[in-house]
Every structure is written in C-alpha cells, then in structure tokens.
CSV table of N, CA and C in Angstrom, one decimal:
chain,number,residue,atom,x,y,z
D,239,MET,N,4.2,-24.6,-8.6
D,239,MET,CA,5.6,-24.1,-8.0
D,239,MET,C,5.9,-22.7,-8.8
D,240,ILE,N,6.0,-21.6,-8.3
D,240,ILE,CA,6.8,-20.3,-9.2
D,240,ILE,C,8.1,-20.2,-8.6
D,241,HIS,N,8.9,-20.1,-9.8
D,241,HIS,CA,10.4,-19.6,-9.2
D,241,HIS,C,10.3,-18.3,-9.8
D,242,VAL,N,11.4,-17.4,-8.7
D,242,VAL,CA,11.3,-16.5,-9.0
D,242,VAL,C,12.9,-15.9,-9.0
D,243,SER,N,13.4,-15.3,-10.4
D,243,SER,CA,14.7,-15.2,-10.5
D,243,SER,C,14.9,-13.7,-11.0
D,244,PRO,N,16.3,-13.1,-10.4
D,244,PRO,CA,16.9,-11.9,-11.0
D,244,PRO,C,17.3,-12.4,-12.6
D,245,ARG,N,17.3,-11.4,-13.6
D,245,ARG,CA,17.9,-12.0,-14.8
D,245,ARG,C,19.3,-12.7,-15.0
D,246,SER,N,19.9,-12.0,-14.2
D,246,SER,CA,21.3,-12.4,-14.0
D,246,SER,C,21.3,-14.4,-13.7
D,247,ARG,N,20.4,-14.5,-12.8
D,247,ARG,CA,20.1,-15.6,-12.6
D,247,ARG,C,19.4,-16.9,-13.5
D,248,LEU,N,18.5,-16.5,-14.3
D,248,LEU,CA,17.5,-17.2,-14.9
D,248,LEU,C,17.7,-18.3,-15.5
D,249,GLU,N,19.0,-18.6,-16.1
D,249,GLU,CA,19.4,-19.9,-16.8
D,249,GLU,C,19.6,-20.8,-16.1
D,250,ALA,N,20.2,-20.8,-14.9
D,250,ALA,CA,20.7,-21.2,-14.0
D,250,ALA,C,19.4,-21.8,-13.1
D,251,THR,N,18.4,-20.8,-12.9
D,251,THR,CA,16.9,-21.2,-12.3
D,251,THR,C,16.4,-22.1,-13.3
D,252,LEU,N,16.3,-21.8,-14.5
D,252,LEU,CA,15.6,-22.6,-15.3
D,252,LEU,C,16.2,-24.5,-15.5
D,253,ALA,N,17.2,-24.6,-15.8
D,253,ALA,CA,18.3,-25.8,-15.3
D,253,ALA,C,17.8,-26.3,-14.3
D,254,ALA,N,17.5,-25.7,-13.0
D,254,ALA,CA,17.7,-26.4,-11.6
D,254,ALA,C,15.8,-26.6,-11.8
D,255,CYS,N,14.9,-26.2,-12.2
D,255,CYS,CA,13.7,-26.3,-12.0
D,255,CYS,C,13.0,-26.7,-13.1
D,256,HIS,N,13.6,-26.5,-14.4
D,256,HIS,CA,12.8,-27.3,-15.8
D,256,HIS,C,11.2,-26.8,-15.8
D,257,ALA,N,11.3,-25.5,-15.7
D,257,ALA,CA,10.1,-24.8,-15.8
D,257,ALA,C,9.4,-25.0,-17.2
D,258,GLU,N,8.0,-24.7,-17.2
D,258,GLU,CA,7.5,-25.2,-18.4
D,258,GLU,C,6.7,-23.8,-19.2
D,259,LYS,N,6.8,-23.1,-18.1
D,259,LYS,CA,6.4,-21.3,-18.9
D,259,LYS,C,7.0,-20.5,-18.0
D,260,LEU,N,7.5,-19.4,-18.9
D,260,LEU,CA,8.1,-18.2,-18.6
D,260,LEU,C,7.8,-16.8,-18.6
D,261,VAL,N,7.7,-16.2,-17.8
D,261,VAL,CA,7.2,-14.8,-17.7
D,261,VAL,C,8.5,-13.8,-17.3
D,262,THR,N,8.6,-13.0,-18.2
D,262,THR,CA,9.7,-12.1,-18.2
D,262,THR,C,9.1,-10.5,-18.1
D,263,LEU,N,9.5,-9.9,-17.2
D,263,LEU,CA,9.2,-8.6,-17.1
D,263,LEU,C,10.4,-7.5,-17.2
D,264,LEU,N,10.4,-6.5,-18.4
D,264,LEU,CA,12.0,-5.9,-18.7
D,264,LEU,C,11.5,-4.7,-19.3
D,265,ARG,N,12.3,-3.6,-18.8
D,265,ARG,CA,12.1,-2.3,-20.0
D,265,ARG,C,12.1,-2.6,-21.2
D,266,GLU,N,11.2,-2.0,-22.5
D,266,GLU,CA,11.4,-2.2,-23.5
D,266,GLU,C,12.8,-1.8,-24.2
D,267,GLY,N,12.8,-2.7,-24.9
D,267,GLY,CA,14.5,-2.3,-25.4
D,267,GLY,C,15.5,-3.5,-24.7
D,268,SER,N,15.2,-3.5,-23.6
D,268,SER,CA,16.1,-4.5,-23.0
D,268,SER,C,16.5,-5.6,-24.2
D,269,ASP,N,17.5,-5.9,-24.0
D,269,ASP,CA,18.4,-6.9,-24.8
D,269,ASP,C,18.3,-8.5,-23.9
D,270,PHE,N,17.4,-9.0,-24.3
D,270,PHE,CA,16.5,-10.3,-24.2
D,270,PHE,C,16.2,-11.3,-25.1
D,271,VAL,N,16.7,-12.3,-24.9
D,271,VAL,CA,16.2,-13.6,-25.8
D,271,VAL,C,16.1,-14.7,-25.1
D,272,ARG,N,14.5,-15.2,-25.6
D,272,ARG,CA,14.1,-15.9,-25.3
D,272,ARG,C,14.6,-17.1,-24.9
D,273,PRO,N,14.8,-17.9,-23.9
D,273,PRO,CA,15.8,-19.0,-23.6
D,273,PRO,C,15.4,-20.2,-24.4
D,274,ASP,N,15.9,-21.1,-25.1
D,274,ASP,CA,15.8,-21.8,-26.1
D,274,ASP,C,14.8,-23.3,-25.5
D,275,VAL,N,15.2,-23.7,-23.8
D,275,VAL,CA,13.9,-24.3,-23.2
D,275,VAL,C,13.2,-24.1,-23.2
D,276,ILE,N,12.5,-22.9,-23.2
D,276,ILE,CA,10.9,-22.3,-23.1
D,276,ILE,C,10.5,-22.1,-24.6
D,277,ALA,N,9.5,-22.8,-24.9
D,277,ALA,CA,8.7,-22.8,-26.0
D,277,ALA,C,7.7,-21.1,-26.4
D,278,GLU,N,8.0,-20.9,-27.6
D,278,GLU,CA,7.5,-19.5,-27.7
D,278,GLU,C,6.0,-19.7,-27.2
D,279,ALA,N,5.2,-20.3,-27.5
D,279,ALA,CA,3.9,-20.4,-26.8
D,279,ALA,C,3.8,-20.2,-25.4
D,280,ASP,N,5.0,-21.1,-24.7
D,280,ASP,CA,5.2,-20.5,-23.4
D,280,ASP,C,5.6,-19.6,-22.6
D,281,PHE,N,5.6,-18.6,-23.0
D,281,PHE,CA,6.7,-17.1,-23.2
D,281,PHE,C,5.6,-16.6,-23.0
D,282,LEU,N,6.1,-15.4,-21.9
D,282,LEU,CA,5.1,-14.1,-22.0
D,282,LEU,C,6.4,-12.8,-21.8
D,283,LEU,N,6.4,-12.0,-22.3
D,283,LEU,CA,7.5,-10.6,-22.2
D,283,LEU,C,6.4,-9.9,-22.0
D,284,LEU,N,6.7,-9.1,-20.9
D,284,LEU,CA,6.0,-7.9,-20.8
D,284,LEU,C,6.7,-6.7,-20.4
D,285,THR,N,6.8,-5.7,-21.3
D,285,THR,CA,7.4,-4.9,-21.2
D,285,THR,C,7.0,-3.5,-20.4
D,286,MET,N,7.8,-3.2,-19.8
D,286,MET,CA,7.3,-1.9,-18.8
D,286,MET,C,8.3,-1.6,-18.0
D,287,HIS,N,8.4,-0.1,-17.7
D,287,HIS,CA,9.6,0.2,-16.6
D,287,HIS,C,9.1,-0.2,-15.1
D,288,ASP,N,9.8,-0.2,-14.0
D,288,ASP,CA,9.5,-0.6,-12.7
D,288,ASP,C,9.0,0.7,-12.3
D,289,ILE,N,8.2,1.2,-12.4
D,289,ILE,CA,7.6,2.4,-11.7
D,289,ILE,C,6.4,2.5,-11.3
D,290,VAL,N,5.8,3.2,-10.4
D,290,VAL,CA,4.3,3.1,-9.9
D,290,VAL,C,3.6,4.0,-10.3
D,291,GLU,N,3.9,5.6,-10.7
D,291,GLU,CA,3.1,6.2,-11.5
D,291,GLU,C,3.5,6.8,-13.0
D,292,GLU,N,2.7,7.1,-13.9
D,292,GLU,CA,3.1,7.7,-15.1
D,292,GLU,C,4.3,8.3,-14.9
D,293,ARG,N,5.1,8.5,-16.0
D,293,ARG,CA,6.3,9.3,-16.1
D,293,ARG,C,6.4,9.4,-17.4
D,294,GLU,N,6.8,10.7,-18.0
D,294,GLU,CA,7.1,10.8,-19.3
D,294,GLU,C,8.2,10.3,-20.3
D,295,GLY,N,8.0,9.4,-21.0
D,295,GLY,CA,9.0,8.7,-21.9
D,295,GLY,C,9.0,7.6,-21.3
D,296,MET,N,8.1,6.8,-20.0
D,296,MET,CA,8.6,5.7,-19.4
D,296,MET,C,7.3,5.1,-19.8
D,297,THR,N,7.3,3.6,-19.7
D,297,THR,CA,5.9,3.0,-19.8
D,297,THR,C,5.3,2.4,-18.5
D,298,ALA,N,4.8,2.7,-17.7
D,298,ALA,CA,3.9,2.2,-16.7
D,298,ALA,C,3.6,1.1,-16.6
D,299,PRO,N,3.3,-0.1,-15.5
D,299,PRO,CA,2.8,-1.1,-15.7
D,299,PRO,C,1.1,-0.5,-15.8
D,300,ALA,N,0.8,-1.3,-16.4
D,300,ALA,CA,-0.9,-0.8,-17.1
D,300,ALA,C,-2.1,-1.9,-16.8
D,301,ILE,N,-2.9,-2.2,-17.0
D,301,ILE,CA,-4.4,-3.1,-17.1
D,301,ILE,C,-3.6,-4.1,-18.2
D,302,HIS,N,-3.5,-3.9,-19.1
D,302,HIS,CA,-3.3,-4.5,-20.4
D,302,HIS,C,-2.2,-5.9,-19.7
D,303,HIS,N,-1.2,-5.2,-19.0
D,303,HIS,CA,-0.4,-6.2,-18.7
D,303,HIS,C,-0.7,-7.0,-17.4
D,304,VAL,N,-1.2,-6.7,-16.7
D,304,VAL,CA,-1.8,-7.7,-15.6
D,304,VAL,C,-2.9,-8.2,-16.5
D,305,GLU,N,-3.8,-8.0,-17.5
D,305,GLU,CA,-4.9,-9.0,-18.2
D,305,GLU,C,-3.4,-9.9,-18.8
D,306,ALA,N,-2.8,-9.5,-19.4
D,306,ALA,CA,-1.9,-10.3,-20.4
D,306,ALA,C,-1.4,-11.7,-19.2
D,307,LEU,N,-1.3,-11.0,-18.2
D,307,LEU,CA,-0.5,-11.9,-17.0
D,307,LEU,C,-1.3,-12.8,-16.4
D,308,LEU,N,-2.6,-12.6,-16.3
D,308,LEU,CA,-3.4,-13.3,-15.4
D,308,LEU,C,-4.0,-14.6,-16.4
D,309,THR,N,-4.3,-13.9,-18.1
D,309,THR,CA,-4.7,-14.8,-19.0
D,309,THR,C,-3.3,-15.8,-19.2
D,310,PHE,N,-2.1,-15.8,-18.9
D,310,PHE,CA,-1.2,-16.5,-19.1
D,310,PHE,C,-0.9,-17.4,-18.2
D,311,ALA,N,-1.3,-16.8,-16.6
D,311,ALA,CA,-1.3,-18.1,-15.8
D,311,ALA,C,-2.4,-18.9,-15.8
D,312,GLU,N,-3.7,-18.3,-16.3
D,312,GLU,CA,-4.8,-19.3,-16.2
D,312,GLU,C,-4.2,-20.3,-17.3
D,313,GLY,N,-3.3,-20.3,-18.1
D,313,GLY,CA,-3.0,-21.4,-19.1
D,313,GLY,C,-1.8,-22.2,-18.3
D,314,TRP,N,-1.4,-21.9,-17.0
D,314,TRP,CA,-0.4,-22.8,-16.8
D,314,TRP,C,-1.2,-23.9,-16.0
D,315,ASN,N,-0.7,-25.1,-16.1
D,315,ASN,CA,-1.6,-26.3,-15.7
D,315,ASN,C,-1.2,-26.6,-14.5
D,316,ARG,N,0.3,-26.2,-14.2
D,316,ARG,CA,0.7,-26.4,-12.8
D,316,ARG,C,1.6,-28.2,-12.8
D,317,LYS,N,1.6,-28.7,-13.9
D,317,LYS,CA,2.5,-29.9,-13.6
D,317,LYS,C,3.6,-29.7,-13.7
D,318,ARG,N,4.3,-28.4,-14.3
D,318,ARG,CA,5.8,-28.2,-14.1
D,318,ARG,C,5.9,-26.9,-13.6
D,319,PRO,N,6.8,-26.6,-13.2
D,319,PRO,CA,6.7,-25.2,-12.6
D,319,PRO,C,6.8,-24.0,-13.7
D,320,LEU,N,6.5,-22.6,-13.3
D,320,LEU,CA,6.3,-21.5,-14.0
D,320,LEU,C,7.9,-20.5,-13.7
D,321,ALA,N,8.3,-20.1,-14.1
D,321,ALA,CA,9.3,-18.9,-13.9
D,321,ALA,C,9.2,-17.7,-14.4
D,322,ILE,N,9.6,-17.1,-13.2
D,322,ILE,CA,9.4,-15.4,-13.6
D,322,ILE,C,10.3,-14.7,-13.2
D,323,ASN,N,10.7,-13.7,-14.2
D,323,ASN,CA,12.2,-13.0,-13.8
D,323,ASN,C,11.6,-11.6,-14.3
D,324,CYS,N,12.6,-10.7,-13.6
D,324,CYS,CA,12.8,-9.4,-13.8
D,324,CYS,C,14.0,-8.8,-14.1
D,325,TYR,N,14.5,-7.4,-14.3
D,325,TYR,CA,15.6,-7.2,-13.8
D,325,TYR,C,16.8,-7.9,-12.5
D,326,ALA,N,16.0,-7.4,-11.8
D,326,ALA,CA,16.5,-7.8,-10.3
D,326,ALA,C,16.1,-8.6,-9.6
D,327,GLY,N,14.7,-9.2,-9.6
D,327,GLY,CA,14.3,-9.9,-8.7
D,327,GLY,C,13.7,-9.5,-8.0
D,328,ILE,N,13.4,-8.6,-8.0
D,328,ILE,CA,12.9,-7.6,-6.6
D,328,ILE,C,11.3,-7.2,-6.6
D,329,SER,N,11.2,-6.6,-7.8
D,329,SER,CA,9.9,-5.9,-7.8
D,329,SER,C,9.0,-6.0,-9.0
D,330,ARG,N,9.2,-6.1,-10.0
D,330,ARG,CA,8.0,-6.6,-10.9
D,330,ARG,C,8.0,-8.2,-10.8
D,331,SER,N,8.8,-8.5,-10.6
D,331,SER,CA,8.9,-10.4,-10.5
D,331,SER,C,8.2,-10.9,-9.5
D,332,THR,N,8.6,-10.3,-8.5
D,332,THR,CA,7.9,-10.4,-6.9
D,332,THR,C,6.4,-10.4,-7.1
D,333,ALA,N,6.2,-8.7,-7.9
D,333,ALA,CA,4.4,-8.5,-8.0
D,333,ALA,C,3.7,-9.8,-8.9
D,334,ALA,N,4.4,-10.2,-9.8
D,334,ALA,CA,3.9,-11.2,-10.8
D,334,ALA,C,3.4,-12.6,-9.9
D,335,ALA,N,4.7,-12.5,-9.2
D,335,ALA,CA,4.3,-14.0,-8.4
D,335,ALA,C,3.0,-13.9,-7.6
D,336,TYR,N,3.1,-12.5,-6.7
D,336,TYR,CA,1.8,-12.6,-6.3
D,336,TYR,C,0.9,-13.0,-6.4
D,337,ILE,N,0.5,-11.6,-7.5
D,337,ILE,CA,-0.8,-11.6,-8.4
D,337,ILE,C,-0.9,-13.0,-8.7
D,338,ILE,N,-0.1,-14.0,-9.3
D,338,ILE,CA,-0.3,-15.4,-9.7
D,338,ILE,C,-0.6,-16.1,-8.7
D,339,ALA,N,-0.1,-15.8,-7.4
D,339,ALA,CA,-0.6,-16.9,-6.4
D,339,ALA,C,-2.1,-16.5,-6.1
D,340,CYS,N,-2.5,-15.0,-5.9
D,340,CYS,CA,-3.6,-14.6,-5.6
D,340,CYS,C,-4.7,-15.0,-6.4
D,341,ALA,N,-4.5,-15.3,-7.8
D,341,ALA,CA,-5.5,-15.5,-8.7
D,341,ALA,C,-6.2,-16.7,-9.0
D,342,LEU,N,-4.7,-17.7,-8.6
D,342,LEU,CA,-4.7,-19.1,-8.9
D,342,LEU,C,-5.2,-20.0,-7.3
D,343,SER,N,-5.1,-19.1,-6.4
D,343,SER,CA,-5.2,-19.3,-5.2
D,343,SER,C,-6.4,-18.5,-4.5
D,344,PRO,N,-7.4,-18.7,-4.8
D,344,PRO,CA,-9.1,-17.6,-4.2
D,344,PRO,C,-9.1,-17.7,-2.9
D,345,ARG,N,-9.1,-18.8,-2.3
D,345,ARG,CA,-9.2,-18.8,-1.4
D,345,ARG,C,-8.3,-18.9,-0.1
D,346,ARG,N,-7.2,-18.6,-0.8
D,346,ARG,CA,-5.8,-18.4,0.6
D,346,ARG,C,-5.8,-16.5,0.6
D,347,ASP,N,-5.6,-16.4,1.8
D,347,ASP,CA,-5.6,-14.7,2.4
D,347,ASP,C,-4.3,-13.9,2.0
D,348,GLU,N,-4.8,-12.7,1.9
D,348,GLU,CA,-4.0,-12.2,0.7
D,348,GLU,C,-2.8,-11.9,1.4
D,349,GLU,N,-3.1,-11.3,3.3
D,349,GLU,CA,-1.7,-11.3,3.8
D,349,GLU,C,-0.9,-12.6,4.2
D,350,GLU,N,-2.0,-13.9,4.0
D,350,GLU,CA,-0.8,-14.9,4.4
D,350,GLU,C,0.1,-15.1,3.3
D,351,LEU,N,-0.5,-15.0,2.1
D,351,LEU,CA,0.1,-14.8,0.8
D,351,LEU,C,1.5,-13.8,1.0
D,352,ALA,N,1.3,-12.4,1.0
D,352,ALA,CA,2.2,-11.6,1.2
D,352,ALA,C,3.4,-11.7,2.4
D,353,ALA,N,2.7,-12.4,3.4
D,353,ALA,CA,3.6,-13.0,4.5
D,353,ALA,C,4.8,-14.0,4.2
D,354,THR,N,4.1,-14.9,3.4
D,354,THR,CA,4.7,-15.7,3.1
D,354,THR,C,6.2,-15.5,1.8
D,355,LEU,N,5.7,-14.3,1.1
D,355,LEU,CA,6.4,-13.9,0.1
D,355,LEU,C,7.6,-12.9,0.6
D,356,ARG,N,7.4,-12.7,1.9
D,356,ARG,CA,8.5,-11.7,2.4
D,356,ARG,C,9.5,-12.8,3.0
D,357,ARG,N,8.8,-14.1,3.5
D,357,ARG,CA,9.6,-14.7,4.5
D,357,ARG,C,10.6,-15.5,3.5
D,358,LEU,N,9.9,-15.6,2.1
D,358,LEU,CA,11.3,-16.1,0.9
D,358,LEU,C,12.0,-15.4,0.5
D,359,SER,N,11.4,-14.0,0.3
D,359,SER,CA,12.5,-13.5,-0.5
D,359,SER,C,12.5,-11.8,0.3
D,360,PRO,N,13.2,-11.7,1.6
D,360,PRO,CA,13.7,-10.7,2.5
D,360,PRO,C,13.8,-9.3,1.7
D,361,SER,N,14.1,-9.5,0.0
D,361,SER,CA,14.3,-8.0,-0.4
D,361,SER,C,13.3,-7.8,-1.5
D,362,ALA,N,12.2,-8.7,-1.5
D,362,ALA,CA,11.2,-8.5,-2.1
D,362,ALA,C,10.3,-7.2,-1.9
D,363,THR,N,10.4,-6.1,-2.9
D,363,THR,CA,9.3,-5.1,-2.8
D,363,THR,C,8.6,-5.0,-4.0
D,364,PRO,N,7.6,-5.4,-4.0
D,364,PRO,CA,6.8,-5.8,-5.3
D,364,PRO,C,6.4,-4.6,-5.8
D,365,ASN,N,6.1,-4.6,-7.0
D,365,ASN,CA,5.8,-3.3,-8.0
D,365,ASN,C,4.0,-3.2,-6.9
D,366,ILE,N,3.8,-2.0,-6.2
D,366,ILE,CA,2.5,-1.5,-5.9
D,366,ILE,C,1.4,-1.2,-7.2
D,367,ARG,N,2.1,-0.9,-8.0
D,367,ARG,CA,1.3,-0.6,-9.0
D,367,ARG,C,0.5,-1.6,-9.8
D,368,LEU,N,1.4,-2.6,-9.9
D,368,LEU,CA,1.1,-4.0,-10.6
D,368,LEU,C,0.1,-4.6,-9.6
D,369,VAL,N,0.4,-4.5,-8.4
D,369,VAL,CA,-0.5,-5.2,-7.3
D,369,VAL,C,-1.8,-4.7,-7.2
D,370,SER,N,-1.9,-3.6,-7.2
D,370,SER,CA,-2.9,-2.5,-7.4
D,370,SER,C,-3.8,-2.5,-8.4
D,371,LEU,N,-3.5,-2.8,-9.8
D,371,LEU,CA,-4.4,-3.1,-10.7
D,371,LEU,C,-4.9,-4.0,-10.7
D,372,ALA,N,-4.1,-5.4,-10.6
D,372,ALA,CA,-4.8,-6.6,-10.6
D,372,ALA,C,-5.6,-7.0,-9.1
D,373,ASP,N,-5.5,-6.0,-8.2
D,373,ASP,CA,-6.1,-6.0,-7.1
D,373,ASP,C,-7.5,-5.6,-7.7
D,374,ASP,N,-7.7,-5.1,-8.4
D,374,ASP,CA,-9.0,-4.0,-9.2
D,374,ASP,C,-9.5,-5.4,-9.7
D,375,ILE,N,-8.7,-6.2,-10.8
D,375,ILE,CA,-9.5,-6.8,-11.7
D,375,ILE,C,-9.9,-8.2,-10.8
D,376,LEU,N,-9.0,-8.6,-10.2
D,376,LEU,CA,-9.4,-9.9,-9.2
D,376,LEU,C,-10.5,-9.5,-7.9
D,377,GLY,N,-11.1,-8.2,-8.3
D,377,GLY,CA,-12.0,-7.7,-7.0
D,377,GLY,C,-11.7,-8.2,-5.6
D,378,ARG,N,-10.4,-7.8,-5.3
D,378,ARG,CA,-10.0,-8.4,-3.8
D,378,ARG,C,-10.5,-7.2,-3.1
D,379,SER,N,-10.9,-6.2,-3.6
D,379,SER,CA,-11.5,-4.7,-2.3
D,379,SER,C,-10.2,-4.0,-1.7
D,380,GLY,N,-9.0,-4.1,-2.2
D,380,GLY,CA,-7.8,-3.7,-1.9
D,380,GLY,C,-7.4,-4.4,-0.9
D,381,ARG,N,-7.6,-5.5,-0.7
D,381,ARG,CA,-7.1,-6.4,0.2
D,381,ARG,C,-5.4,-7.2,-0.3
D,382,MET,N,-5.4,-7.0,-1.4
D,382,MET,CA,-4.0,-7.5,-2.1
D,382,MET,C,-3.1,-6.3,-1.9
D,383,THR,N,-3.0,-5.0,-2.3
D,383,THR,CA,-2.4,-3.5,-2.3
D,383,THR,C,-2.3,-3.5,-0.3
D,384,ASP,N,-3.4,-3.9,0.3
D,384,ASP,CA,-2.9,-3.4,1.7
D,384,ASP,C,-1.9,-4.4,2.2
D,385,ALA,N,-2.1,-5.9,1.7
D,385,ALA,CA,-1.4,-6.7,2.3
D,385,ALA,C,0.2,-6.6,1.8
D,386,ILE,N,0.7,-6.3,0.4
D,386,ILE,CA,2.0,-5.8,0.3
D,386,ILE,C,2.2,-4.4,0.8
D,387,ARG,N,1.3,-3.7,0.9
D,387,ARG,CA,2.1,-2.5,2.0
D,387,ARG,C,2.2,-2.9,3.3
D,388,GLY,N,1.5,-4.0,3.7
D,388,GLY,CA,1.8,-4.4,5.1
D,388,GLY,C,2.8,-5.1,5.2
D,389,ILE,N,4.3,-5.4,4.5
D,389,ILE,CA,5.0,-6.3,4.7
D,389,ILE,C,6.2,-5.1,4.0
D,390,GLY,N,6.0,-4.1,4.0
D,390,GLY,CA,7.1,-2.6,3.6
D,390,GLY,C,7.6,-3.3,2.7
D,391,ARG,N,8.6,-2.1,2.5
D,391,ARG,CA,9.6,-2.5,1.8
D,391,ARG,C,11.1,-3.5,2.0
D,392,GLY,N,11.4,-4.2,0.8
D,392,GLY,CA,12.3,-5.5,1.3
D,392,GLY,C,13.6,-5.0,1.8
D,393,ALA,N,14.7,-5.6,2.3
D,393,ALA,CA,15.8,-5.1,2.6
D,393,ALA,C,16.5,-4.9,1.2
D,394,GLU,N,17.4,-4.0,1.3
D,394,GLU,CA,18.3,-3.4,0.3
D,394,GLU,C,19.3,-4.5,-0.3
D,395,ALA,N,19.2,-4.5,-1.7
D,395,ALA,CA,19.9,-5.4,-2.4
D,395,ALA,C,20.4,-4.6,-3.8
D,396,PHE,N,21.1,-5.5,-4.2
D,396,PHE,CA,21.1,-5.0,-5.7
D,396,PHE,C,20.1,-6.1,-6.7
D,397,GLU,N,20.2,-7.3,-6.3
D,397,GLU,CA,19.4,-8.4,-7.0
D,397,GLU,C,18.7,-9.1,-5.7
D,398,GLY,N,17.7,-9.9,-6.2
D,398,GLY,CA,17.5,-10.5,-5.2
D,398,GLY,C,17.7,-12.2,-5.2
D,399,GLU,N,17.8,-13.0,-4.2
D,399,GLU,CA,18.0,-14.4,-4.6
D,399,GLU,C,17.0,-15.2,-5.2
D,400,PRO,N,17.1,-16.1,-6.2
D,400,PRO,CA,15.9,-16.8,-6.6
D,400,PRO,C,15.2,-17.5,-5.7
D,401,PHE,N,14.4,-17.4,-5.8
D,401,PHE,CA,13.2,-18.4,-4.5
D,401,PHE,C,12.3,-18.8,-5.2
D,402,VAL,N,11.3,-19.7,-4.4
D,402,VAL,CA,10.3,-20.5,-5.2
D,402,VAL,C,9.0,-20.6,-4.3
D,403,PHE,N,8.1,-20.0,-4.8
D,403,PHE,CA,6.6,-20.0,-3.9
D,403,PHE,C,5.8,-20.8,-4.3
D,404,ALA,N,5.4,-21.6,-3.4
D,404,ALA,CA,4.3,-23.1,-3.9
D,404,ALA,C,3.2,-22.6,-4.0
D,405,ILE,N,2.6,-22.9,-5.2
D,405,ILE,CA,1.2,-22.6,-4.9
D,405,ILE,C,0.5,-24.3,-5.4
D,406,ASN,N,-0.6,-24.6,-4.2
D,406,ASN,CA,-1.3,-25.7,-4.6
D,406,ASN,C,-2.0,-26.1,-5.3
D,407,PRO,N,-2.1,-26.9,-5.7
D,407,PRO,CA,-2.9,-27.1,-7.2
D,407,PRO,C,-4.5,-27.2,-6.8
D,408,TYR,N,-4.5,-27.5,-5.7
D,408,TYR,CA,-5.8,-27.7,-5.4
D,408,TYR,C,-6.2,-26.6,-4.9
D,409,ASP,N,-6.0,-25.3,-4.5
D,409,ASP,CA,-6.1,-24.0,-4.2
D,409,ASP,C,-7.5,-23.8,-4.9
C-alpha cells in the first residue's frame, strides 16, 4: 500500500498506516525534519520545485530524482506501507505514487493505474515532467505520460486529501 498525503497531514497519515518507508518531495530549503517513526535508511528526500520545465533559479524534476525514487521503491519489501508526501499532496506526491505503481506493477495497464489514481484522488494533478522522465526510464513508450494527460487536471484544491494506492505484491 502506498499512502499519499499533503505535508500538513503527514504525521496523522504515518500514525494511521505505520509506514515502513517515506518519500518526501519538497523544494530545496523547506523546513522539514524526518519523522522519528521513520528510520534514516527508510527515508528519501527529493528536493525540486513543482514545475514542468526548466526555470532559472528553480530546480526542475530531473532524471536523477526519478532514478533515486525508483531505486528506493525497489528496496521496499511491501510488507508495511510506503508513505509519500509533498507540500500539497496534489502534484509531486501523486506523480511519485503513480511512477512507483507502474514500476512495481509492470503488467498493469498505465491507463487503468491513472484512472485508479483519479478515482482515489479527485484533486490529483501528477507532475507531468516526473511522469514523462519515468516513462522514458521504464521504457513505457509514452503510455504513462499519455495516461496521465488523459485523466486531465484534478479538481481545484489547496491541498489533496490523503489516500491509499494499493499495489498488489504479486504484480
């Protein structure tokens, strides 16, 4: 199970799900401290701005971010949940959850996973740059990117509601 949360609800999410691992995606310089319930080896902090193209003075999502995310996900044994958060729980964290779902469920259809994401999170607007980079790395031939574009922009929200994205351990 992947638990996705905005930063403001991370503590409650971790208390409820007893996650083993945590991925946090925030801009560089954000005031964030790894929660005590997550061991240092089980924590991945990816620093980037929530942008979809290069901008001066900002850190765009890059290949090294996606490679680190995929390597971290490969080390998850799926016995206990993985939690993912970003500032609002709408863009970077939902992209990361979708990427991990595609990587760990290679036989599942990209459109089905994207539709599931939309059903679980009406406000989800996965960062298309992150998804596109992962699409290339995973050799999905544009299917991940097309599927996310297909679900469109999520409902307007200041922050998303926490949700659970189930990953079958046998996929």
